[in-house]
Coordinates of N, CA and C in Angstrom, one line a residue:
X1321 N 106.0 104.2 96.2 CA 107.0 104.8 97.2 C 107.8 103.6 97.9
X1322 N 107.6 102.4 97.4 CA 108.7 101.5 98.1 C 110.0 101.6 97.4
X1323 N 111.6 101.7 97.9 CA 112.3 101.9 97.0 C 113.6 100.8 98.3
X1324 N 113.2 99.6 97.4 CA 113.3 97.8 98.1 C 114.5 97.2 97.5
X1325 N 115.1 97.8 96.7 CA 115.6 97.4 95.4 C 117.2 97.3 95.7
X1326 N 117.8 98.2 96.8 CA 119.3 98.0 97.0 C 119.2 98.5 98.2
X1327 N 120.1 98.3 99.0 CA 120.5 99.6 100.7 C 119.3 98.9 101.4
X1328 N 119.6 99.6 102.8 CA 118.0 99.4 103.5 C 116.6 99.9 103.4
X1329 N 116.0 98.9 104.1 CA 114.5 99.3 103.9 C 113.6 99.3 105.0
X1330 N 112.7 100.0 105.1 CA 112.4 99.6 106.2 C 110.7 99.7 106.7
X1331 N 109.4 98.9 106.5 CA 108.4 99.5 106.5 C 107.3 99.4 107.8
X1332 N 107.0 100.4 108.1 CA 106.4 100.4 109.9 C 105.0 100.6 109.1
X1333 N 105.4 101.0 108.0 CA 102.3 101.3 108.4 C 102.3 100.0 107.8
X1334 N 101.0 99.5 108.5 CA 100.9 98.6 109.0 C 101.7 97.3 109.6
X1335 N 102.9 96.8 108.8 CA 103.5 96.1 110.1 C 105.2 96.3 109.7
X1336 N 105.6 95.6 110.9 CA 106.7 96.2 110.2 C 107.7 94.9 109.5
X1337 N 108.9 95.4 108.6 CA 109.2 94.7 107.5 C 110.6 95.0 107.1
X1338 N 111.7 94.4 107.7 CA 113.2 95.1 106.6 C 113.3 94.3 105.5
X1339 N 113.7 95.2 104.8 CA 114.8 94.6 103.5 C 116.0 94.9 103.4
X1340 N 116.9 94.5 103.2 CA 118.2 94.8 102.9 C 118.6 93.7 101.8
X1341 N 119.0 95.0 100.2 CA 119.1 94.4 99.1 C 118.1 93.7 98.1
X1342 N 117.0 94.2 99.0 CA 115.3 94.0 98.1 C 115.7 92.7 98.7
X1343 N 115.7 91.6 99.9 CA 115.6 90.4 100.9 C 114.8 91.0 102.1
X1344 N 113.7 90.0 102.2 CA 113.7 90.5 103.4 C 114.4 89.7 104.4
X1345 N 114.9 90.7 105.5 CA 115.9 89.6 107.2 C 114.4 90.3 107.8
X1346 N 114.2 88.8 108.8 CA 113.1 89.0 110.1 C 114.1 89.2 111.3
X1347 N 113.8 89.9 111.8 CA 114.7 90.8 112.9 C 113.6 89.8 114.3
X1348 N 114.6 89.3 115.1 CA 114.0 89.0 116.5 C 113.8 89.9 117.3
X1349 N 112.4 90.1 118.5 CA 112.1 90.9 119.0 C 112.8 91.9 119.7
X1350 N 114.4 91.2 120.5 CA 114.7 93.2 120.6 C 115.5 93.8 119.2
X1351 N 116.3 93.6 118.1 CA 116.8 94.0 117.2 C 116.0 95.0 116.8
X1352 N 114.4 93.9 116.4 CA 113.1 95.3 116.3 C 112.6 96.6 116.8
X1353 N 112.6 96.5 118.1 CA 112.7 97.4 119.0 C 113.1 99.0 118.6
X1354 N 114.4 98.4 118.8 CA 116.2 98.9 118.2 C 115.8 99.7 117.2
X1355 N 115.5 98.6 116.3 CA 115.5 99.9 115.1 C 114.7 100.4 115.0
X1356 N 113.3 100.0 115.6 CA 111.7 100.9 115.3 C 112.3 102.7 116.2
X1357 N 113.5 102.3 117.2 CA 113.4 103.4 117.8 C 114.1 104.5 116.9
X1358 N 115.2 104.0 116.7 CA 116.1 104.8 115.6 C 115.3 105.3 114.4
X1359 N 114.8 103.9 113.7 CA 113.4 105.4 112.5 C 112.4 106.1 113.2
X1360 N 111.9 106.1 114.0 CA 110.9 106.9 114.3 C 111.2 108.0 114.9
X1361 N 112.5 108.7 115.7 CA 113.2 109.2 116.6 C 113.7 110.2 116.4
X1362 N 115.1 110.2 117.1 CA 116.5 110.9 116.8 C 117.5 109.7 116.3
X1363 N 117.7 109.7 114.6 CA 118.6 108.6 114.6 C 119.7 108.3 114.6
X1364 N 120.1 108.9 115.8 CA 122.0 108.7 116.6 C 121.4 108.7 117.6
X1365 N 121.9 107.9 118.7 CA 121.9 108.5 120.1 C 122.5 107.3 121.2
X1366 N 122.8 108.2 122.4 CA 123.8 107.1 122.9 C 123.3 106.1 123.4
X1367 N 124.4 105.2 123.9 CA 124.3 103.5 123.3 C 123.2 103.3 125.0
X1368 N 123.9 104.4 125.6 CA 123.2 104.0 126.8 C 121.8 104.5 127.0
X1369 N 121.4 105.7 126.3 CA 120.3 105.9 126.2 C 119.9 105.2 125.7
X1370 N 119.4 104.5 124.6 CA 119.2 104.0 124.0 C 118.7 102.9 124.9
X1371 N 119.8 101.9 125.3 CA 119.4 100.8 126.3 C 118.3 101.4 127.4
X1372 N 118.4 102.1 128.1 CA 117.5 102.9 129.2 C 116.2 103.4 128.1
X1373 N 116.0 103.8 127.5 CA 114.7 104.0 126.6 C 113.6 102.9 126.0
X1374 N 114.8 101.8 125.4 CA 113.9 100.3 125.6 C 113.5 99.9 126.7
X1375 N 114.1 99.2 127.4 CA 113.9 98.4 128.9 C 113.9 99.7 129.7
X1376 N 113.1 100.6 130.2 CA 113.1 101.6 131.4 C 113.2 100.9 132.6
X1377 N 112.6 100.1 132.6 CA 111.8 99.2 133.7 C 113.0 97.8 134.9
X1378 N 113.7 98.2 133.9 CA 115.0 97.0 134.5 C 116.0 97.7 134.6
X1379 N 116.8 96.9 135.5 CA 117.8 97.5 136.0 C 119.3 97.8 134.6
X1380 N 119.6 98.5 134.6 CA 120.5 99.5 134.3 C 121.4 98.1 133.0
X1381 N 122.6 97.3 134.5 CA 123.0 96.2 133.6 C 122.0 96.0 132.8
X1382 N 120.9 95.2 133.4 CA 119.9 94.5 132.3 C 119.7 94.9 131.1
X1383 N 119.7 96.0 131.3 CA 118.9 97.0 129.9 C 120.4 96.8 128.8
X1384 N 121.4 97.4 129.7 CA 122.8 96.9 128.8 C 123.0 95.9 127.8
X1385 N 122.6 94.6 128.3 CA 123.2 93.5 128.1 C 121.8 93.1 127.1
X1386 N 120.7 93.5 127.2 CA 119.9 92.9 125.7 C 120.8 94.6 124.9
X1387 N 120.6 95.7 125.0 CA 120.9 96.0 123.9 C 122.3 95.9 123.4
X1388 N 123.3 95.2 123.7 CA 124.5 95.0 123.7 C 124.5 93.9 122.6
X1389 N 123.0 92.9 123.5 CA 122.9 91.2 122.3 C 121.8 91.9 121.2
X1390 N 121.1 92.8 121.4 CA 120.3 93.3 120.4 C 121.4 93.8 118.8
X1391 N 122.7 94.8 119.4 CA 123.2 95.1 118.6 C 123.9 94.1 117.4
X1392 N 124.2 93.3 118.5 CA 124.7 92.0 118.0 C 123.5 90.8 117.0
X1393 N 123.2 90.6 117.2 CA 122.3 90.5 116.0 C 121.8 90.9 114.8
X1394 N 121.4 92.5 115.1 CA 121.5 93.0 113.5 C 122.5 93.4 113.4
X1395 N 123.8 93.1 113.5 CA 125.0 93.3 112.8 C 124.9 91.6 112.2
X1396 N 124.7 91.2 112.7 CA 125.0 89.3 112.4 C 123.6 89.1 110.9
X1397 N 122.5 90.1 111.0 CA 121.8 89.5 110.1 C 121.3 90.9 109.0
X1398 N 122.7 91.7 109.1 CA 122.2 93.3 108.0 C 123.1 93.6 108.0
X1399 N 124.4 92.6 108.6 CA 125.3 93.6 108.6 C 125.7 95.5 108.7
X1400 N 125.8 96.0 107.9 CA 125.7 97.7 108.5 C 124.6 98.1 108.1
X1401 N 124.8 97.7 106.8 CA 123.2 98.7 105.8 C 121.9 98.8 106.6
X1402 N 121.4 98.7 107.9 CA 120.3 99.3 108.5 C 121.1 100.3 110.0
X1403 N 121.7 99.2 110.7 CA 122.0 100.2 111.9 C 123.4 100.5 112.3
X1404 N 124.8 101.5 112.7 CA 125.9 101.4 112.8 C 125.8 101.5 114.1
X1405 N 127.1 101.2 114.7 CA 127.2 101.8 116.2 C 128.7 102.2 115.9
X1406 N 129.0 102.9 116.8 CA 129.7 103.8 117.1 C 130.3 103.3 118.9
X1407 N 131.4 104.0 119.5 CA 132.1 103.3 120.3 C 131.5 103.7 122.0
X1408 N 130.6 105.2 121.5 CA 129.8 105.5 122.1 C 128.1 104.9 122.0
X1409 N 128.0 106.1 120.2 CA 126.4 105.5 119.9 C 126.0 105.2 119.2
X1410 N 124.4 104.9 118.7 CA 124.1 103.8 117.9 C 123.0 104.9 117.0
X1411 N 123.3 105.0 115.9 CA 122.8 105.1 114.8 C 122.0 104.5 112.8
X1412 N 120.9 104.8 112.7 CA 120.2 104.6 111.7 C 121.8 104.9 110.5
X1413 N 121.6 103.9 109.9 CA 122.5 103.7 108.5 C 122.0 104.9 107.5
X1414 N 123.1 105.3 106.5 CA 122.6 106.3 105.4 C 122.0 105.7 104.7
X1415 N 121.0 106.5 104.4 CA 120.4 106.0 102.4 C 119.5 104.9 103.4
X1416 N 118.6 104.6 104.6 CA 117.7 103.9 104.5 C 116.8 104.3 104.6
X1417 N 115.6 103.5 103.5 CA 114.8 103.9 103.3 C 113.5 103.3 104.2
X1418 N 112.3 104.8 104.9 CA 111.5 103.8 106.2 C 110.3 105.1 104.9
X1419 N 108.9 103.7 104.9 CA 108.2 104.0 104.5 C 107.5 105.5 105.1
X1420 N 107.4 105.2 106.8 CA 106.4 106.5 107.3 C 107.0 107.9 107.3
X1421 N 108.5 107.8 106.6 CA 109.0 109.2 106.2 C 108.6 109.8 105.3
X1422 N 108.4 108.8 104.3 CA 108.1 108.9 102.5 C 106.7 109.5 103.0
X1423 N 106.3 108.6 103.6 CA 104.2 108.9 103.6 C 104.4 110.4 104.3
X1424 N 104.7 110.8 105.1 CA 104.5 112.1 106.2 C 105.0 113.4 104.8
X1425 N 105.8 113.2 104.5 CA 106.3 114.2 102.8 C 105.1 114.0 101.6
X1426 N 103.9 112.5 101.6 CA 103.5 112.9 100.9 C 102.1 113.1 101.9
X1427 N 101.6 113.0 102.5 CA 100.7 114.2 103.4 C 100.9 115.5 103.2
X1428 N 102.5 115.8 103.6 CA 102.6 117.3 103.7 C 102.2 117.8 102.2
X1429 N 103.0 117.3 100.8 CA 102.7 117.6 100.1 C 101.2 117.6 99.5
X1430 N 99.9 117.5 99.7 CA 98.6 117.3 99.7 C 98.3 118.7 100.8
X1431 N 99.0 119.2 101.5 CA 98.5 120.3 101.9 C 99.0 121.2 101.3
X1432 N 99.8 120.9 101.0 CA 100.4 122.0 100.4 C 99.6 122.8 99.1
X1433 N 98.8 121.9 98.9 CA 98.3 121.6 97.2 C 98.3 121.1 96.4
X1434 N 99.7 120.3 96.6 CA 100.0 119.4 95.6 C 99.5 118.5 95.5
X1435 N 99.3 118.1 93.7 CA 98.5 116.9 93.3 C 99.5 115.5 93.0
X1436 N 98.7 114.0 93.8 CA 99.2 113.3 93.9 C 98.2 112.1 93.4
X1437 N 99.2 111.4 93.2 CA 98.6 110.0 92.3 C 98.7 108.7 92.8
X1438 N 98.7 108.5 94.0 CA 98.5 107.6 95.3 C 98.9 108.2 96.1
X1439 N 97.6 108.2 97.0 CA 97.3 108.1 98.2 C 97.3 107.4 99.6
X1440 N 97.3 106.3 98.7 CA 97.4 104.5 99.7 C 98.6 104.6 101.0
X1441 N 99.7 105.4 101.1 CA 99.7 105.1 101.9 C 99.5 105.9 103.7
X1442 N 98.6 106.9 103.0 CA 98.1 108.1 103.5 C 96.6 106.9 104.7
X1443 N 96.4 105.8 104.3 CA 94.9 104.8 104.7 C 96.1 103.9 105.4
X1444 N 97.3 103.6 105.6 CA 97.5 103.0 106.8 C 98.5 103.1 107.5
X1445 N 98.3 102.8 108.8 CA 98.2 102.6 110.7 C 99.7 102.3 110.6
X1446 N 100.5 102.9 111.5 CA 102.2 102.7 111.8 C 101.6 102.2 113.1
X1447 N 103.0 100.9 112.5 CA 103.2 99.7 113.9 C 101.6 99.1 114.7
X1448 N 100.2 99.4 113.7 CA 98.9 98.9 114.8 C 99.2 98.0 116.5
X1449 N 100.3 96.8 115.9 CA 100.1 95.8 117.4 C 101.5 96.7 118.1
X1450 N 102.2 97.3 118.2 CA 103.3 97.9 118.3 C 102.2 98.5 120.1
X1451 N 102.9 97.5 121.2 CA 102.3 99.1 122.3 C 103.7 99.7 123.3
X1452 N 104.4 99.6 122.4 CA 105.5 101.0 123.2 C 104.9 102.2 123.2
X1453 N 105.6 103.1 123.9 CA 104.9 104.5 124.5 C 105.8 105.2 122.6
X1454 N 107.1 105.0 122.4 CA 106.5 105.9 122.0 C 106.6 105.4 120.1
X1455 N 106.3 104.8 119.7 CA 105.4 103.7 118.9 C 104.4 104.9 119.1
X1456 N 103.0 104.1 120.1 CA 102.1 105.0 120.4 C 102.3 106.2 120.1
X1457 N 102.9 107.2 120.5 CA 103.1 108.7 120.6 C 103.5 109.2 119.2
X1458 N 103.9 108.1 118.6 CA 104.6 108.1 117.0 C 103.4 107.9 115.8
X1459 N 102.8 107.3 116.5 CA 101.0 106.8 115.9 C 100.3 107.8 115.7
X1460 N 100.1 108.9 117.0 CA 98.8 109.3 117.4 C 99.4 110.8 116.7
X1461 N 101.1 110.7 115.9 CA 101.3 112.3 115.4 C 100.9 112.3 113.7
X1462 N 101.1 110.6 113.5 CA 100.7 110.6 112.5 C 99.5 110.1 111.8
X1463 N 98.2 109.7 112.5 CA 97.2 109.6 112.6 C 97.1 111.0 112.0
X1464 N 97.2 111.9 113.2 CA 96.2 113.6 112.7 C 97.2 114.6 111.7
X1465 N 97.8 113.6 111.4 CA 99.2 114.2 109.5 C 98.2 113.8 108.7
X1466 N 98.0 112.6 108.9 CA 97.3 112.1 107.4 C 95.7 111.5 107.9
X1467 N 94.9 112.4 108.7 CA 93.5 112.7 108.8 C 93.7 114.2 108.4
X1468 N 94.3 115.3 108.6 CA 94.0 116.5 107.8 C 94.4 116.3 105.6
X1469 N 95.7 115.6 106.1 CA 95.0 115.8 104.7 C 94.5 114.7 103.8
X1470 N 93.8 113.8 104.4 CA 92.8 113.1 104.0 C 91.5 113.6 103.5
X1471 N 91.7 114.3 105.0 CA 90.2 115.4 104.7 C 90.6 116.3 103.1
X1472 N 92.0 117.7 103.1 CA 92.2 118.2 102.3 C 91.7 117.7 100.6
X1473 N 92.2 116.5 100.5 CA 92.4 115.3 99.3 C 90.7 114.8 98.8
X1474 N 90.2 115.1 100.2 CA 88.3 114.5 100.2 C 88.0 116.0 98.8
X1475 N 88.1 116.5 100.1 CA 87.5 117.7 99.7 C 87.9 118.9 98.3
X1476 N 89.7 118.4 97.6 CA 89.7 118.6 96.0 C 89.3 117.8 95.5
X1477 N 89.1 116.4 96.2 CA 88.5 115.4 94.7 C 87.2 116.7 94.6
X1478 N 85.5 116.2 95.6 CA 85.4 116.1 95.3 C 84.9 118.0 94.4
X1479 N 85.8 119.1 94.9 CA 85.1 120.4 93.9 C 85.5 120.0 92.7
X1480 N 86.5 119.2 92.4 CA 86.8 118.3 91.0 C 86.2 117.3 90.2
X1481 N 84.8 117.3 91.0 CA 83.9 116.8 90.4 C 84.4 114.8 90.7
X1482 N 85.2 114.4 91.2 CA 85.6 113.3 91.7 C 84.9 112.7 92.3
X1483 N 83.4 112.4 92.3 CA 83.2 112.2 93.8 C 83.2 110.8 94.0
X1484 N 83.3 109.1 93.1 CA 83.7 108.0 94.0 C 84.8 108.6 94.6
X1485 N 86.0 109.3 93.8 CA 87.4 109.3 94.6 C 87.2 110.3 95.8
X1486 N 86.7 111.1 96.3 CA 85.9 111.9 97.4 C 85.1 110.6 98.4
X1487 N 84.8 110.0 98.0 CA 83.5 108.7 99.0 C 85.3 108.2 99.1
X1488 N 85.7 107.6 98.6 CA 86.5 106.8 99.2 C 87.7 107.4 99.8
X1489 N 87.8 108.2 99.8 CA 89.2 109.0 100.7 C 88.6 109.4 101.7
X1490 N 87.2 110.0 101.6 CA 87.2 110.8 103.2 C 86.5 109.1 103.7
X1491 N 86.2 108.1 103.7 CA 86.0 107.2 104.1 C 87.2 106.4 104.3
X1492 N 88.5 106.8 104.4 CA 89.5 105.6 105.0 C 90.0 106.9 105.7
X1493 N 89.2 108.4 105.6 CA 89.4 109.4 107.0 C 88.5 108.4 108.1
X1494 N 86.4 108.7 108.5 CA 86.3 108.0 108.7 C 86.7 107.1 109.7
X1495 N 87.4 105.7 109.0 CA 88.6 105.1 110.0 C 90.1 105.5 110.6
X1496 N 90.4 106.5 110.0 CA 91.3 107.0 111.0 C 90.3 107.2 112.5
X1497 N 90.2 108.2 112.1 CA 89.3 108.7 113.6 C 87.7 108.4 113.7
X1498 N 87.0 107.7 114.2 CA 85.8 107.9 113.6 C 84.7 109.0 114.4
X1499 N 85.4 109.6 115.6 CA 84.4 110.8 115.6 C 85.3 111.8 115.9
X1500 N 86.1 111.8 113.8 CA 86.8 114.0 113.6 C 85.5 113.0 112.3
X1501 N 84.1 114.8 112.7 CA 83.3 115.4 112.1 C 83.7 115.1 110.2
X1502 N 85.3 116.0 110.1 CA 85.1 116.6 108.8 C 85.0 115.4 107.9
X1503 N 85.7 113.9 108.0 CA 85.5 113.1 107.0 C 84.2 112.7 106.7
X1504 N 83.2 112.8 107.7 CA 82.1 112.7 108.2 C 80.7 113.4 106.9
X1505 N 81.0 114.6 107.4 CA 81.0 115.8 106.8 C 81.2 115.3 104.9
X1506 N 82.2 115.6 104.4 CA 83.0 115.2 103.5 C 82.0 113.8 102.5
X1507 N 82.1 113.0 103.3 CA 81.4 111.7 102.8 C 80.0 112.1 102.7
X1508 N 78.9 113.0 103.9 CA 77.9 112.6 103.2 C 77.6 113.7 102.2
X1509 N 78.7 115.0 102.0 CA 78.4 115.5 101.4 C 78.7 115.0 99.5
X1510 N 79.1 114.2 99.8 CA 79.9 113.6 98.4 C 78.7 112.5 98.2
X1511 N 78.1 111.9 99.1 CA 76.8 111.4 98.5 C 75.3 112.4 98.1
X1512 N 75.0 113.1 98.5 CA 74.7 114.2 98.1 C 74.4 115.2 97.0
X1513 N 75.8 114.8 96.8 CA 76.3 115.4 95.1 C 76.1 114.4 94.1
X1514 N 76.3 113.1 94.6 CA 75.6 111.8 93.9 C 73.7 111.8 93.8
X1515 N 73.5 112.8 94.5 CA 71.7 112.4 95.1 C 71.5 111.6 95.7
X1516 N 71.9 110.7 96.2 CA 71.7 109.7 97.1 C 71.9 110.1 98.1
X1517 N 69.9 110.8 98.5 CA 69.8 110.9 100.6 C 70.3 110.3 101.0
X1518 N 69.1 108.7 100.5 CA 69.4 107.9 101.6 C 70.7 108.0 102.8
X1519 N 71.6 107.8 101.6 CA 73.3 107.0 102.4 C 73.7 108.4 103.1
X1520 N 73.5 109.6 102.8 CA 73.9 111.0 103.1 C 73.3 110.7 104.0
X1521 N 71.9 110.8 105.0 CA 71.1 110.8 106.0 C 72.0 109.6 106.9
X1522 N 72.1 108.6 106.0 CA 72.3 107.5 107.3 C 73.3 107.6 108.1
X1523 N 75.2 108.4 107.0 CA 76.3 108.9 107.3 C 75.7 109.6 108.0
X1524 N 75.2 111.2 108.2 CA 74.7 111.4 109.4 C 74.4 110.6 110.4
X1525 N 73.4 110.7 110.6 CA 72.8 109.6 111.9 C 73.6 108.5 112.0
X1526 N 74.6 107.7 111.8 CA 75.3 106.8 112.5 C 76.6 108.0 113.4
X1527 N 76.7 108.6 112.4 CA 77.6 110.1 113.4 C 77.5 110.3 114.3
X1528 N 76.0 110.9 114.7 CA 75.4 111.5 115.9 C 75.1 110.5 116.5
X1529 N 74.6 109.4 116.2 CA 75.0 108.5 117.0 C 76.3 107.9 118.3
X1530 N 76.6 107.6 117.6 CA 78.3 107.2 117.4 C 79.4 108.7 119.0
X1531 N 79.3 109.7 118.7 CA 79.5 111.0 118.8 C 78.0 110.7 119.8
X1532 N 77.2 111.2 120.1 CA 76.4 111.4 121.2 C 77.0 110.7 122.5
X1533 N 76.9 108.7 121.7 CA 77.7 108.0 122.6 C 78.8 108.1 123.1
X1534 N 79.2 108.6 122.9 CA 81.5 108.7 122.6 C 81.3 110.0 123.7
X1535 N 81.2 110.9 123.4 CA 80.7 112.2 123.8 C 80.0 113.0 124.7
X1536 N 78.8 112.5 123.9 CA 77.5 113.1 124.6 C 77.1 114.2 123.9
X1537 N 77.6 114.9 123.0 CA 77.8 116.6 122.5 C 77.0 115.8 120.5
X1538 N 76.3 116.8 120.0 CA 76.5 116.6 118.7 C 77.1 117.1 117.3
X1539 N 76.6 116.6 116.6 CA 77.3 117.5 115.7 C 77.0 118.8 115.0
X1540 N 78.4 119.3 114.4 CA 78.2 120.8 114.1 C 77.2 121.1 113.5
X1541 N 77.3 122.6 113.7 CA 75.5 123.3 113.0 C 75.5 123.4 111.4
X1542 N 77.3 123.1 111.0 CA 77.4 123.1 109.3 C 76.7 122.1 109.3
X1543 N 77.0 120.4 109.8 CA 76.7 119.8 109.7 C 75.6 119.0 109.6
X1544 N 75.4 120.0 110.4 CA 73.5 119.9 111.1 C 72.6 120.4 109.6
X1545 N 73.2 121.7 109.5 CA 72.5 123.4 108.1 C 72.7 122.0 106.4
X1546 N 73.8 121.3 106.4 CA 74.0 120.3 105.6 C 73.0 119.7 105.4
X1547 N 72.7 118.4 106.0 CA 71.4 117.8 105.8 C 70.1 118.5 105.4
X1548 N 70.4 119.4 105.9 CA 68.6 119.8 106.3 C 68.9 120.5 104.4
X1549 N 69.1 120.9 104.3 CA 69.7 121.1 102.8 C 69.3 120.6 102.1

């Protein structure tokens, strides 16, 4: 999925990495936050609005000063390959490749029933080290989308008889959301398909214990019936 040989390229899955013409550029904190803001949300913003969104709890003059300094650093390190600025607005440069955007497209392909060769990006979290509010909201949206895609893909692989593939994908879904029943149920069903009753039972028992501890509820009737069968 990576296309970083030429132009600008942003990796936001797992960790932040910026490439310009194939070479990595290390951006300091302020420039990195501005680039992430533009990459995840509206790719064109008013300068003052961007400054206020990035530094909402400081005085306007301080936020504006930080914004100007961040923009200067981005220009110094990347030219106009990543961000371009006008008199009143700032925008992501045209043609910048963003890995999470491509991964979202991959997830949509899976949900549309298309075959994909590489589902690896669906297993990657969005900027897990960031605690910015906007990143947190986008991370939740990405997790919901990729979980749906992973479940759909695991079901498809299991129906095709690719039990190891279904187990790998379902296990990935479990890591995305340990309390979501879908991946656990598919994982148990895949192990039953390979006649591994012990592992299927452990999957169910571990999930049941976690669900009861965290939410005080039981697995669905469908999951319980699956193990009874």
